[in-house]
Coordinates of C-alpha atoms in Angstrom, one line a residue:
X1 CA 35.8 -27.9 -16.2
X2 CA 35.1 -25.1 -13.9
X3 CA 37.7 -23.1 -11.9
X4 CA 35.7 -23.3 -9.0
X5 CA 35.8 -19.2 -8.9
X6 CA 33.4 -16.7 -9.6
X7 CA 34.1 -15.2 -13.4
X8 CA 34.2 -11.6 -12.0
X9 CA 34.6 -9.9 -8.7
X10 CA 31.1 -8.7 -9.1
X11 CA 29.6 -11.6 -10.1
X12 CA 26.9 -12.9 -7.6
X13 CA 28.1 -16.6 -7.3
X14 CA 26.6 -19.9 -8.8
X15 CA 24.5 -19.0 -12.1
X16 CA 21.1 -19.1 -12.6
X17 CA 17.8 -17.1 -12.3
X18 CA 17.9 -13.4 -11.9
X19 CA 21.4 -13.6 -10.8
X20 CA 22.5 -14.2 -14.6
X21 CA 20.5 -11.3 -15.5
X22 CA 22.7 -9.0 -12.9
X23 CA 25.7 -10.5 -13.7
X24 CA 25.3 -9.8 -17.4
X25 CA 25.2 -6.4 -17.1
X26 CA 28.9 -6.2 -15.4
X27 CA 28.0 -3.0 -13.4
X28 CA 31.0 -1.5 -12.2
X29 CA 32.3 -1.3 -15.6
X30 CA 29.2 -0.6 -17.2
X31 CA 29.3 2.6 -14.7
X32 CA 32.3 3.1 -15.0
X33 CA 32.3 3.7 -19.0
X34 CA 28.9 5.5 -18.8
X35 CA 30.5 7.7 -16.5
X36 CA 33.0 8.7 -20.1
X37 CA 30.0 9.9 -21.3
X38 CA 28.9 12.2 -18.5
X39 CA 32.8 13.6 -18.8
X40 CA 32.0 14.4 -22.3
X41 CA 28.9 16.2 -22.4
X42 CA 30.3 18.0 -18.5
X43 CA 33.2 19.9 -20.7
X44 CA 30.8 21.0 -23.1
X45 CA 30.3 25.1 -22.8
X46 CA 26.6 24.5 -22.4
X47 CA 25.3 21.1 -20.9
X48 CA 21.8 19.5 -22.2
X49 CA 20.5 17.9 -19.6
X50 CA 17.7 16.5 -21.8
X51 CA 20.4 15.2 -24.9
X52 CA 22.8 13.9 -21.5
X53 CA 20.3 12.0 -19.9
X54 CA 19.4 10.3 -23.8
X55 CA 22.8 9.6 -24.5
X56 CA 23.1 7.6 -21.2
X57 CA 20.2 5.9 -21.6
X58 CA 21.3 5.1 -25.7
X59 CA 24.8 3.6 -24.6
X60 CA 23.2 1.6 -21.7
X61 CA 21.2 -0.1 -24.0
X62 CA 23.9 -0.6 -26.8
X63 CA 26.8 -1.2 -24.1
X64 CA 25.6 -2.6 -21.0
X65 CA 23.0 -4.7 -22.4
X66 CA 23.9 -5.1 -25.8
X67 CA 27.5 -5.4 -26.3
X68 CA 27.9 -7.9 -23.3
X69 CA 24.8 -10.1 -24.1
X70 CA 26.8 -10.5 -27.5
X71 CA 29.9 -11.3 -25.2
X72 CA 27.9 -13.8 -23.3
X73 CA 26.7 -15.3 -26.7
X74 CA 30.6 -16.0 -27.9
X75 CA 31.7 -18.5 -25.4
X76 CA 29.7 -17.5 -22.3
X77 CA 32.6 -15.7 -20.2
X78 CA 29.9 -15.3 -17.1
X79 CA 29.1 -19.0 -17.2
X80 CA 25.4 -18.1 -17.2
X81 CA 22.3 -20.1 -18.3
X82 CA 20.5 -17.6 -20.3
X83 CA 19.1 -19.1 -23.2
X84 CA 21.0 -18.4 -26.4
X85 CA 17.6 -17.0 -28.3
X86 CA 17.3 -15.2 -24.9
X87 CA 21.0 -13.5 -25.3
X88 CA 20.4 -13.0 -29.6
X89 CA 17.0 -11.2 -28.5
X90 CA 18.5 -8.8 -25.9
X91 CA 21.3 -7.7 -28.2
X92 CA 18.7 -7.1 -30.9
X93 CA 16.5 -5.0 -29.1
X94 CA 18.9 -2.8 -27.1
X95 CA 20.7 -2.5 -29.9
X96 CA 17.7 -1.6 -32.0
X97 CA 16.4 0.8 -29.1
X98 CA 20.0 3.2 -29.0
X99 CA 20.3 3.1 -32.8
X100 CA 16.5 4.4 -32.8
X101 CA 17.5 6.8 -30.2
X102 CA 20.6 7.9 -32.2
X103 CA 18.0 9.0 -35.0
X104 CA 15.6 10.7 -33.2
X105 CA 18.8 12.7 -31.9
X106 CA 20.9 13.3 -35.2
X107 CA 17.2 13.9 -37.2
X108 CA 16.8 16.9 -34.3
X109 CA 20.4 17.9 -34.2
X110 CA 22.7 17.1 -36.8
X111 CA 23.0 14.5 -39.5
X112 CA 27.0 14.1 -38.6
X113 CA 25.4 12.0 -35.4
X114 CA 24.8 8.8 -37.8
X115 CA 28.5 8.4 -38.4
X116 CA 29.6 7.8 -34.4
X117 CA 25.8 5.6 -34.6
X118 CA 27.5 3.8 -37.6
X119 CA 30.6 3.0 -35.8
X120 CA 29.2 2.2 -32.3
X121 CA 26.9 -0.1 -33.7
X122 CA 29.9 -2.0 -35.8
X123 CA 32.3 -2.2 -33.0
X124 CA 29.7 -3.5 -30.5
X125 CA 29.3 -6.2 -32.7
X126 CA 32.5 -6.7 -34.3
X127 CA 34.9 -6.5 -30.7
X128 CA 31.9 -9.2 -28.3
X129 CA 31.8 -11.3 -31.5
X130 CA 35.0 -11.8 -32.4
X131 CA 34.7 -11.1 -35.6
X132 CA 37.6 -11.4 -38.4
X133 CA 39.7 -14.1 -36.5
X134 CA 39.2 -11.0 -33.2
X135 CA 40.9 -8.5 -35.6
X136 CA 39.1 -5.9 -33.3
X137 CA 38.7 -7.8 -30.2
X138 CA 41.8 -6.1 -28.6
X139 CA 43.0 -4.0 -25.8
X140 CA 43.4 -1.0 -27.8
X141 CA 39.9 -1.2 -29.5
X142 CA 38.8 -1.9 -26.1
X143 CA 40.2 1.4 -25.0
X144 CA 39.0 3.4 -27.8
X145 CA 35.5 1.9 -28.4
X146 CA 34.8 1.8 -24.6
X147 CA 36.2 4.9 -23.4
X148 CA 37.2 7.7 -26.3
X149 CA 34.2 6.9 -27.8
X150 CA 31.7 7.5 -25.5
X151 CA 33.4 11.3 -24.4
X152 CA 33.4 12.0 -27.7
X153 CA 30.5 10.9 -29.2
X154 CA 28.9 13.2 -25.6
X155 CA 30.6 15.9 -26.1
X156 CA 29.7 16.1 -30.2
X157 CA 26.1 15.4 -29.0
X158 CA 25.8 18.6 -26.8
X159 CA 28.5 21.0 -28.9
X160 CA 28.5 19.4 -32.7
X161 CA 32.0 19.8 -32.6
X162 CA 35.1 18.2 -31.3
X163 CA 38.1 20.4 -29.8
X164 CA 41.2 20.1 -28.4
X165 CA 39.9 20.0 -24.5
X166 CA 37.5 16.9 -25.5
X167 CA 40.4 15.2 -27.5
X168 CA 42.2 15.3 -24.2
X169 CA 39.7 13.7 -22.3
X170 CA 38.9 11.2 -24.8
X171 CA 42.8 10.4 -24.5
X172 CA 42.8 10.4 -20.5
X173 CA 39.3 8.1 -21.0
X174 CA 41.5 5.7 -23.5
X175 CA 44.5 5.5 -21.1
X176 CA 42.0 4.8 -18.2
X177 CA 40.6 1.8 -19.9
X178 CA 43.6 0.6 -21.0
X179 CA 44.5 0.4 -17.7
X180 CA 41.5 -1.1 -16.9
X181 CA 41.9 -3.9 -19.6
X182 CA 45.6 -4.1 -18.2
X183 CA 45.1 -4.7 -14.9
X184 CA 41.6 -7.2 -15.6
X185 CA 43.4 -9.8 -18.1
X186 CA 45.4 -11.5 -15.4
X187 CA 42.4 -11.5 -13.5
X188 CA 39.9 -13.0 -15.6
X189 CA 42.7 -15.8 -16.9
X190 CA 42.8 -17.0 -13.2
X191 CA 39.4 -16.7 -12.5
X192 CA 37.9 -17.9 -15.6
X193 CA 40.6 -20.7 -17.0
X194 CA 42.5 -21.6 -14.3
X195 CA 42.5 -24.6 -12.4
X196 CA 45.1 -24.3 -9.6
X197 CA 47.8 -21.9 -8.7
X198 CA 51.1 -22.7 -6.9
X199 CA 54.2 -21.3 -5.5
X200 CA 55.9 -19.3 -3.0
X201 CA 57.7 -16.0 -2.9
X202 CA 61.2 -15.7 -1.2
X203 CA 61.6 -12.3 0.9
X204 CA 64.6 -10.7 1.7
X205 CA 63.9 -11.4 5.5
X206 CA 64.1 -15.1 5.1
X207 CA 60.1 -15.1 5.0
X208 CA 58.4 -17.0 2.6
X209 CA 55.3 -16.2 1.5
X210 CA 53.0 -18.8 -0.4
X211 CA 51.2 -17.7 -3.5
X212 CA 47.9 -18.6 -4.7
X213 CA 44.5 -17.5 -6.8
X214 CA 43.6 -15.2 -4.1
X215 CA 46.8 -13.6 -3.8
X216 CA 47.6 -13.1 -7.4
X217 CA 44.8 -11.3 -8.0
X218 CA 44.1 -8.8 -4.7
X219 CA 46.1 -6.1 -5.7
X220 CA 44.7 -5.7 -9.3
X221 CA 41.0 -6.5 -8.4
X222 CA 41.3 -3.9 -5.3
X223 CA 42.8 -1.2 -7.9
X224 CA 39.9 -1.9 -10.3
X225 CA 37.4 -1.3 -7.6
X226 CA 39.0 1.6 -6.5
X227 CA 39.3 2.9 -10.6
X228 CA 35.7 2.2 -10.9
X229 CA 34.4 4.0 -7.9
X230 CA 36.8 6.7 -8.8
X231 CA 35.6 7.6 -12.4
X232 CA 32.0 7.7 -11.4
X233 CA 32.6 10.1 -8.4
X234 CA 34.7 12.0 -10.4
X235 CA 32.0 12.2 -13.2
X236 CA 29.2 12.9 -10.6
X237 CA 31.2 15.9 -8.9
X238 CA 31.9 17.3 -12.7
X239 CA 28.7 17.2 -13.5
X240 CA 27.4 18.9 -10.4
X241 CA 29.8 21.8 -10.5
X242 CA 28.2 21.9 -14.1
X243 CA 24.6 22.2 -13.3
X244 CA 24.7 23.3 -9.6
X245 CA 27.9 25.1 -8.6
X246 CA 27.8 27.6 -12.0

Protein backbone atom coordinates (compact mmCIF):
# COMPACT_ATOMS: atom_id res chain seq x y z
CA UNK A 1 0.00 0.00 0.00
CA UNK A 2 1.50 3.26 -0.76
CA UNK A 3 2.24 6.04 1.74
CA UNK A 4 1.02 8.44 -0.56
CA UNK A 5 4.59 10.34 -0.11
CA UNK A 6 7.43 10.67 -2.23
CA UNK A 7 10.30 7.95 -1.06
CA UNK A 8 12.93 10.80 -0.78
CA UNK A 9 12.99 14.61 -0.63
CA UNK A 10 14.61 14.55 -3.94
CA UNK A 11 12.60 12.24 -5.62
CA UNK A 12 10.70 13.81 -8.57
CA UNK A 13 7.12 12.50 -7.78
CA UNK A 14 5.00 9.57 -9.28
CA UNK A 15 7.49 6.89 -11.01
CA UNK A 16 7.99 6.23 -14.31
CA UNK A 17 9.98 7.13 -17.42
CA UNK A 18 13.15 9.10 -17.15
CA UNK A 19 12.12 10.23 -13.79
CA UNK A 20 13.06 6.61 -12.29
CA UNK A 21 16.28 7.01 -14.01
CA UNK A 22 16.93 10.47 -11.91
CA UNK A 23 15.63 9.31 -9.02
CA UNK A 24 17.89 6.23 -8.88
CA UNK A 25 20.84 8.05 -8.76
CA UNK A 26 19.85 9.91 -5.33
CA UNK A 27 21.93 13.02 -6.11
CA UNK A 28 22.40 14.95 -3.19
CA UNK A 29 23.88 12.01 -1.50
CA UNK A 30 25.53 10.76 -4.39
CA UNK A 31 27.36 14.40 -4.28
CA UNK A 32 27.60 14.56 -1.27
CA UNK A 33 29.78 11.22 -0.78
CA UNK A 34 31.73 11.94 -4.03
CA UNK A 35 32.57 15.12 -2.54
CA UNK A 36 34.69 12.47 0.40
CA UNK A 37 36.61 11.74 -2.29
CA UNK A 38 37.58 15.22 -3.59
CA UNK A 39 38.58 15.81 0.42
CA UNK A 40 40.91 12.94 0.10
CA UNK A 41 42.85 13.48 -2.80
CA UNK A 42 42.61 17.86 -1.68
CA UNK A 43 44.95 16.87 1.57
CA UNK A 44 47.24 15.07 -0.46
CA UNK A 45 50.81 17.15 -0.76
CA UNK A 46 50.58 16.99 -4.45
CA UNK A 47 46.98 16.73 -6.16
CA UNK A 48 46.60 14.64 -9.62
CA UNK A 49 44.12 16.21 -11.31
CA UNK A 50 44.20 13.48 -14.00
CA UNK A 51 44.06 10.26 -11.01
CA UNK A 52 41.19 12.86 -9.17
CA UNK A 53 39.08 13.32 -11.96
CA UNK A 54 39.30 9.01 -12.58
CA UNK A 55 38.58 8.31 -9.18
CA UNK A 56 35.35 10.36 -9.40
CA UNK A 57 34.30 9.08 -12.33
CA UNK A 58 35.24 5.16 -10.86
CA UNK A 59 33.04 5.65 -7.61
CA UNK A 60 30.15 7.33 -9.63
CA UNK A 61 29.92 4.36 -11.52
CA UNK A 62 30.29 1.82 -8.65
CA UNK A 63 28.27 4.09 -6.04
CA UNK A 64 25.82 6.18 -7.74
CA UNK A 65 24.90 3.89 -10.23
CA UNK A 66 25.90 0.68 -9.07
CA UNK A 67 25.45 0.34 -5.48
CA UNK A 68 21.86 1.97 -5.57
CA UNK A 69 20.55 0.04 -8.73
CA UNK A 70 21.42 -3.01 -6.38
CA UNK A 71 19.37 -1.11 -3.67
CA UNK A 72 16.59 -0.61 -6.00
CA UNK A 73 16.84 -4.39 -6.95
CA UNK A 74 16.29 -5.51 -2.98
CA UNK A 75 12.82 -4.38 -2.40
CA UNK A 76 12.57 -1.27 -4.60
CA UNK A 77 12.96 1.58 -1.81
CA UNK A 78 12.32 4.43 -4.78
CA UNK A 79 9.12 2.61 -5.85
CA UNK A 80 10.33 2.75 -9.46
CA UNK A 81 9.36 0.71 -12.59
CA UNK A 82 12.73 -0.12 -13.97
CA UNK A 83 12.79 -3.42 -15.15
CA UNK A 84 14.62 -5.90 -12.92
CA UNK A 85 17.07 -7.13 -15.92
CA UNK A 86 17.24 -3.38 -16.43
CA UNK A 87 18.51 -2.68 -12.62
CA UNK A 88 20.89 -6.38 -12.71
CA UNK A 89 22.42 -4.84 -16.10
CA UNK A 90 23.24 -1.35 -14.67
CA UNK A 91 24.89 -2.73 -11.61
CA UNK A 92 26.93 -5.05 -13.81
CA UNK A 93 28.25 -2.64 -16.04
CA UNK A 94 29.04 0.28 -13.66
CA UNK A 95 30.31 -2.03 -11.63
CA UNK A 96 32.43 -3.63 -14.25
CA UNK A 97 33.48 -0.05 -15.66
CA UNK A 98 35.16 1.25 -11.96
CA UNK A 99 36.69 -2.16 -11.21
CA UNK A 100 38.27 -1.83 -14.95
CA UNK A 101 39.20 1.61 -14.06
CA UNK A 102 40.66 0.48 -10.67
CA UNK A 103 43.12 -1.66 -12.89
CA UNK A 104 44.17 0.52 -15.28
CA UNK A 105 45.04 2.85 -12.09
CA UNK A 106 46.74 0.24 -9.66
CA UNK A 107 48.62 -1.52 -13.03
CA UNK A 108 50.08 2.37 -13.46
CA UNK A 109 50.44 3.14 -9.89
CA UNK A 110 50.63 0.61 -7.40
CA UNK A 111 49.42 -3.00 -6.94
CA UNK A 112 48.21 -2.09 -3.16
CA UNK A 113 45.13 -0.28 -5.19
CA UNK A 114 43.41 -3.85 -5.83
CA UNK A 115 42.88 -4.34 -2.08
CA UNK A 116 40.47 -0.92 -1.50
CA UNK A 117 39.05 -2.37 -5.37
CA UNK A 118 38.52 -5.68 -3.53
CA UNK A 119 36.65 -4.23 -0.71
CA UNK A 120 34.59 -1.60 -2.55
CA UNK A 121 33.42 -3.92 -4.86
CA UNK A 122 32.32 -6.47 -1.78
CA UNK A 123 30.63 -3.90 0.27
CA UNK A 124 28.70 -2.41 -2.73
CA UNK A 125 27.25 -5.63 -3.09
CA UNK A 126 27.13 -7.11 0.28
CA UNK A 127 25.46 -3.67 2.26
CA UNK A 128 22.43 -2.84 -1.11
CA UNK A 129 21.89 -6.69 -1.10
CA UNK A 130 21.45 -7.44 2.11
CA UNK A 131 23.54 -10.08 2.26
CA UNK A 132 24.13 -12.48 5.38
CA UNK A 133 20.61 -11.87 7.07
CA UNK A 134 22.05 -7.54 6.42
CA UNK A 135 25.10 -8.49 8.61
CA UNK A 136 26.70 -5.45 6.77
CA UNK A 137 23.70 -3.51 5.87
CA UNK A 138 24.09 -1.13 8.94
CA UNK A 139 24.65 2.37 9.96
CA UNK A 140 28.20 1.97 10.78
CA UNK A 141 29.14 0.13 7.48
CA UNK A 142 27.13 2.81 5.96
CA UNK A 143 29.50 5.31 7.53
CA UNK A 144 32.57 3.64 6.79
CA UNK A 145 31.88 2.21 3.29
CA UNK A 146 30.25 5.49 2.18
CA UNK A 147 32.36 8.08 3.68
CA UNK A 148 35.97 6.77 5.19
CA UNK A 149 36.27 4.86 2.34
CA UNK A 150 36.12 7.02 -0.38
CA UNK A 151 38.89 9.78 1.51
CA UNK A 152 40.94 7.14 1.91
CA UNK A 153 40.93 5.13 -0.93
CA UNK A 154 41.59 9.23 -2.72
CA UNK A 155 44.05 10.09 -0.80
CA UNK A 156 46.09 6.44 -1.23
CA UNK A 157 45.34 6.99 -4.98
CA UNK A 158 47.29 10.40 -5.20
CA UNK A 159 50.04 9.77 -2.18
CA UNK A 160 50.24 5.65 -1.91
CA UNK A 161 50.09 6.13 1.61
CA UNK A 162 47.83 6.80 4.45
CA UNK A 163 48.77 9.24 7.36
CA UNK A 164 47.49 10.57 10.30
CA UNK A 165 45.91 13.90 8.58
CA UNK A 166 43.88 11.56 6.05
CA UNK A 167 42.85 9.22 9.05
CA UNK A 168 41.34 12.28 10.51
CA UNK A 169 39.31 13.12 7.65
CA UNK A 170 38.29 9.70 6.91
CA UNK A 171 37.04 9.87 10.70
CA UNK A 172 35.24 13.41 10.34
CA UNK A 173 33.86 11.76 6.77
CA UNK A 174 32.47 8.61 8.94
CA UNK A 175 30.96 10.92 11.68
CA UNK A 176 29.33 13.04 8.87
CA UNK A 177 27.60 10.09 7.44
CA UNK A 178 26.61 8.78 10.43
CA UNK A 179 24.91 11.67 10.98
CA UNK A 180 23.53 11.53 7.74
CA UNK A 181 22.15 7.90 8.25
CA UNK A 182 21.00 9.29 11.69
CA UNK A 183 19.09 12.00 10.83
CA UNK A 184 17.51 10.00 7.22
CA UNK A 185 16.09 6.70 9.15
CA UNK A 186 13.21 8.54 10.62
CA UNK A 187 12.73 10.08 7.46
CA UNK A 188 12.56 7.32 5.12
CA UNK A 189 10.31 5.09 7.83
CA UNK A 190 7.58 7.90 7.46
CA UNK A 191 7.98 8.46 3.98
CA UNK A 192 8.37 5.09 2.76
CA UNK A 193 6.21 2.79 5.38
CA UNK A 194 4.00 4.83 6.89
CA UNK A 195 0.55 5.24 6.45
CA UNK A 196 -0.76 8.01 8.74
CA UNK A 197 0.73 10.11 11.58
CA UNK A 198 -1.22 11.57 14.59
CA UNK A 199 -0.91 13.64 17.56
CA UNK A 200 -0.42 16.84 19.12
CA UNK A 201 2.34 18.52 21.22
CA UNK A 202 1.43 20.34 24.53
CA UNK A 203 3.48 23.79 24.97
CA UNK A 204 4.29 25.38 27.94
CA UNK A 205 2.06 28.45 26.78
CA UNK A 206 -1.07 26.44 26.70
CA UNK A 207 -0.56 26.15 22.82
CA UNK A 208 -1.06 23.02 21.22
CA UNK A 209 0.51 22.15 18.33
CA UNK A 210 -0.74 19.21 16.01
CA UNK A 211 1.82 16.77 14.63
CA UNK A 212 1.92 15.12 11.45
CA UNK A 213 4.19 13.54 8.43
CA UNK A 214 5.21 16.90 7.42
CA UNK A 215 6.14 18.05 10.71
CA UNK A 216 7.99 15.13 11.84
CA UNK A 217 10.19 15.18 9.25
CA UNK A 218 11.08 19.18 8.42
CA UNK A 219 13.76 19.68 10.73
CA UNK A 220 15.81 16.53 9.73
CA UNK A 221 15.13 16.72 5.95
CA UNK A 222 16.11 20.71 6.14
CA UNK A 223 19.46 19.68 8.08
CA UNK A 224 20.22 16.98 5.41
CA UNK A 225 19.86 19.53 2.74
CA UNK A 226 21.81 21.92 4.41
CA UNK A 227 24.66 18.84 5.17
CA UNK A 228 24.61 18.01 1.60
CA UNK A 229 25.08 21.40 0.11
CA UNK A 230 27.56 21.95 2.81
CA UNK A 231 30.09 18.98 2.13
CA UNK A 232 30.15 19.79 -1.54
CA UNK A 233 30.90 23.53 -1.08
CA UNK A 234 33.23 22.68 1.29
CA UNK A 235 34.96 20.12 -1.06
CA UNK A 236 34.75 22.61 -4.07
CA UNK A 237 36.50 25.59 -2.02
CA UNK A 238 39.28 22.86 -0.77
CA UNK A 239 40.00 21.86 -3.92
CA UNK A 240 40.30 25.31 -5.36
CA UNK A 241 42.67 26.61 -2.73
CA UNK A 242 44.52 23.33 -3.98
CA UNK A 243 44.81 24.04 -7.56
CA UNK A 244 44.24 27.78 -7.81
CA UNK A 245 45.04 29.67 -4.61
CA UNK A 246 48.69 27.72 -4.16
Amino acid sequence: MSTGKTPAFYALGASGAWKDYVNLLHIPYTLWHLSYVVLGAALASTVHVDRLIGTVVAFFLAMGIGAHALDELNGRPLGTRIPKAVLIAMAVVSLTGALVMGTVAGLIATLWLFPFMAFGAFIAVAYNLGLWHDRFHSDYWFAFAWGAFPALTSYWIQSVNLTATVILLALACFTLSLAQRTLSTQVRTIRRRTLNVAGTMEMTDGSIVTLDSSSMILAAERALVLLSVTVVVLAASLLAYRLIDT
